[in-house]
Short mmCIF file of C-alpha atoms in Angstrom, two decimals:
data_model
loop_
_atom_site.label_atom_id
_atom_site.label_comp_id
_atom_site.label_asym_id
_atom_site.label_seq_id
_atom_site.Cartn_x
_atom_site.Cartn_y
_atom_site.Cartn_z
CA MET A 1 62.67 33.18 -97.33
CA LYS A 2 62.07 35.27 -94.32
CA PRO A 3 62.70 33.81 -90.89
CA LEU A 4 59.56 33.30 -88.84
CA ARG A 5 59.10 35.90 -86.17
CA HIS A 6 57.54 34.74 -83.05
CA ALA A 7 54.94 37.12 -81.75
CA GLN A 8 55.70 38.45 -78.30
CA ARG A 9 53.38 37.07 -75.73
CA GLY A 10 52.27 38.91 -72.60
CA TYR A 11 49.34 40.44 -70.82
CA SER A 12 47.54 43.45 -72.09
CA LEU A 13 46.81 46.41 -69.84
CA ILE A 14 43.11 45.46 -69.65
CA GLU A 15 43.96 41.95 -68.43
CA VAL A 16 46.23 43.35 -65.70
CA ILE A 17 43.55 45.82 -64.53
CA VAL A 18 40.90 43.07 -64.41
CA ALA A 19 43.27 40.82 -62.44
CA PHE A 20 43.93 43.59 -59.88
CA ALA A 21 40.20 44.31 -59.59
CA LEU A 22 39.47 40.63 -58.91
CA LEU A 23 42.29 40.51 -56.35
CA ALA A 24 40.95 43.63 -54.61
CA LEU A 25 37.44 42.16 -54.51
CA ALA A 26 38.69 38.86 -53.09
CA LEU A 27 40.76 40.63 -50.41
CA THR A 28 37.80 42.84 -49.47
CA LEU A 29 35.58 39.79 -48.99
CA LEU A 30 38.29 37.99 -47.02
CA LEU A 31 38.92 40.94 -44.69
CA GLY A 32 35.19 41.41 -44.15
CA THR A 33 34.86 37.78 -43.16
CA LEU A 34 37.83 38.00 -40.80
CA SER A 35 36.51 41.15 -39.11
CA GLY A 36 33.10 39.49 -38.66
CA ALA A 37 34.79 36.48 -37.09
CA THR A 38 36.77 38.77 -34.78
CA ARG A 39 33.55 40.46 -33.62
CA GLN A 40 31.99 37.06 -32.92
CA VAL A 41 35.01 35.90 -30.93
CA ARG A 42 34.98 39.12 -28.89
CA TRP A 43 31.22 38.78 -28.26
CA ALA A 44 31.66 35.15 -27.18
CA GLY A 45 34.42 36.18 -24.77
CA ASP A 46 32.31 38.98 -23.29
CA ALA A 47 29.28 36.69 -22.98
CA GLY A 48 31.40 34.02 -21.28
CA VAL A 49 32.77 36.47 -18.73
CA ALA A 50 29.26 37.84 -18.11
CA ALA A 51 27.98 34.29 -17.53
CA LEU A 52 30.76 33.59 -15.01
CA HIS A 53 30.02 36.80 -13.11
CA ALA A 54 26.28 36.10 -13.19
CA GLN A 55 26.67 32.53 -11.92
CA SER A 56 28.95 33.71 -9.16
CA LEU A 57 26.54 36.42 -8.05
CA ILE A 58 23.37 34.35 -8.23
CA ALA A 59 25.04 31.52 -6.29
CA THR A 60 25.60 33.86 -3.32
CA VAL A 61 22.04 35.22 -3.16
CA GLY A 62 20.44 34.15 0.10
CA VAL A 63 23.60 32.50 1.43
CA GLY A 64 25.23 35.20 3.52
CA GLU A 65 22.13 37.19 4.33
CA PRO A 66 18.41 36.38 4.44
CA LEU A 67 16.33 36.64 1.31
CA SER A 68 14.07 39.65 1.22
CA PRO A 69 12.07 41.09 -1.66
CA GLY A 70 13.65 44.02 -3.43
CA GLN A 71 16.04 45.16 -6.13
CA SER A 72 19.75 45.84 -6.08
CA THR A 73 22.26 46.92 -8.72
CA GLY A 74 26.00 46.87 -9.13
CA GLU A 75 28.85 46.39 -11.54
CA PHE A 76 31.77 44.12 -12.30
CA GLU A 77 35.21 45.00 -13.68
CA ASP A 78 34.98 48.74 -13.02
CA GLY A 79 31.66 49.19 -14.80
CA ARG A 80 32.29 47.05 -17.85
CA TYR A 81 29.49 44.69 -16.76
CA ARG A 82 26.40 46.03 -15.00
CA TRP A 83 23.88 43.93 -13.10
CA THR A 84 20.39 44.25 -11.65
CA LEU A 85 19.09 41.69 -9.17
CA GLN A 86 15.41 41.40 -8.30
CA VAL A 87 14.04 39.16 -5.55
CA ALA A 88 10.28 38.65 -5.27
CA PRO A 89 8.01 36.06 -3.69
CA TRP A 90 7.22 33.38 -6.24
CA ARG A 91 3.66 32.49 -7.07
CA ASP A 92 2.70 29.38 -8.97
CA PRO A 93 1.23 30.52 -12.32
CA ALA A 94 -1.25 27.63 -12.17
CA ARG A 95 -2.52 28.87 -8.81
CA VAL A 96 -2.62 32.65 -9.23
CA ASP A 97 -5.66 33.01 -6.96
CA ALA A 98 -4.01 31.16 -4.06
CA PRO A 99 -2.91 33.47 -1.22
CA LEU A 100 0.74 33.71 -0.21
CA GLN A 101 1.69 31.71 2.86
CA PRO A 102 2.50 34.25 5.62
CA ALA A 103 4.37 31.73 7.76
CA GLY A 104 6.59 28.79 6.89
CA ASP A 105 9.01 28.17 4.09
CA SER A 106 8.64 30.37 1.01
CA LEU A 107 9.89 30.31 -2.54
CA TYR A 108 11.48 33.42 -3.98
CA GLU A 109 12.15 34.17 -7.63
CA VAL A 110 15.62 35.59 -8.16
CA ALA A 111 16.03 37.41 -11.50
CA LEU A 112 19.46 38.65 -12.56
CA ASP A 113 20.12 40.81 -15.62
CA VAL A 114 23.72 41.41 -16.68
CA THR A 115 24.51 43.88 -19.47
CA TRP A 116 27.75 44.99 -21.08
CA GLY A 117 28.75 47.33 -23.88
CA ASP A 118 25.74 49.32 -25.07
CA GLY A 119 23.36 46.87 -23.40
CA GLY A 120 21.66 45.87 -26.64
CA PRO A 121 19.83 42.57 -27.04
CA ARG A 122 23.04 40.74 -27.95
CA GLU A 123 24.82 42.27 -24.95
CA ARG A 124 22.45 41.10 -22.26
CA LEU A 125 22.26 37.98 -20.14
CA GLN A 126 19.21 37.12 -18.05
CA LEU A 127 19.13 34.41 -15.39
CA ARG A 128 16.17 33.33 -13.28
CA SER A 129 16.16 30.95 -10.36
CA LEU A 130 13.97 29.90 -7.46
CA ARG A 131 15.26 29.88 -3.89
CA LEU A 132 13.66 28.22 -0.90
CA ALA A 133 13.87 30.41 2.17
CA PRO A 134 13.09 28.82 5.52
CA ALA A 135 10.84 30.89 7.78
CA ASP A 136 13.75 31.82 10.06
CA MET A 137 15.94 33.00 7.10
CA GLN A 138 13.52 35.27 5.23
CA GLY A 139 14.48 38.57 6.80
CA LEU A 140 10.97 38.93 8.19
CA PRO A 141 10.22 39.56 11.87
CA ARG A 142 8.88 36.51 13.68
#
């Protein structure tokens, strides 16, 4: 009688190649997900900083100097964030035909656009507000 030989067990070359291919695919998907999450975190940080700058700027409009219609531009953080501020007399959309009041308190629409990066649609913040300007604080001659 011959002794029983146990067959050697192991992985074939094809099985090893398939395992490495699956591992490479899984790592590619994982790294793609992580880089997407990193982009989202960076965008959220940039948008948060832009919102803080915008709130700070729009809060000062009409406080230190009288409101007057016009446009101004500037930048924050050495040009990383750019802003455009527009001030215009506000007209009630329901009463478009009504004339503007030449004397007395007036409402002004303050529109602020803040952009960063390339200034694409995801890199833009727009704020709008109304400000009441008393007759003696409108920058108009009396």
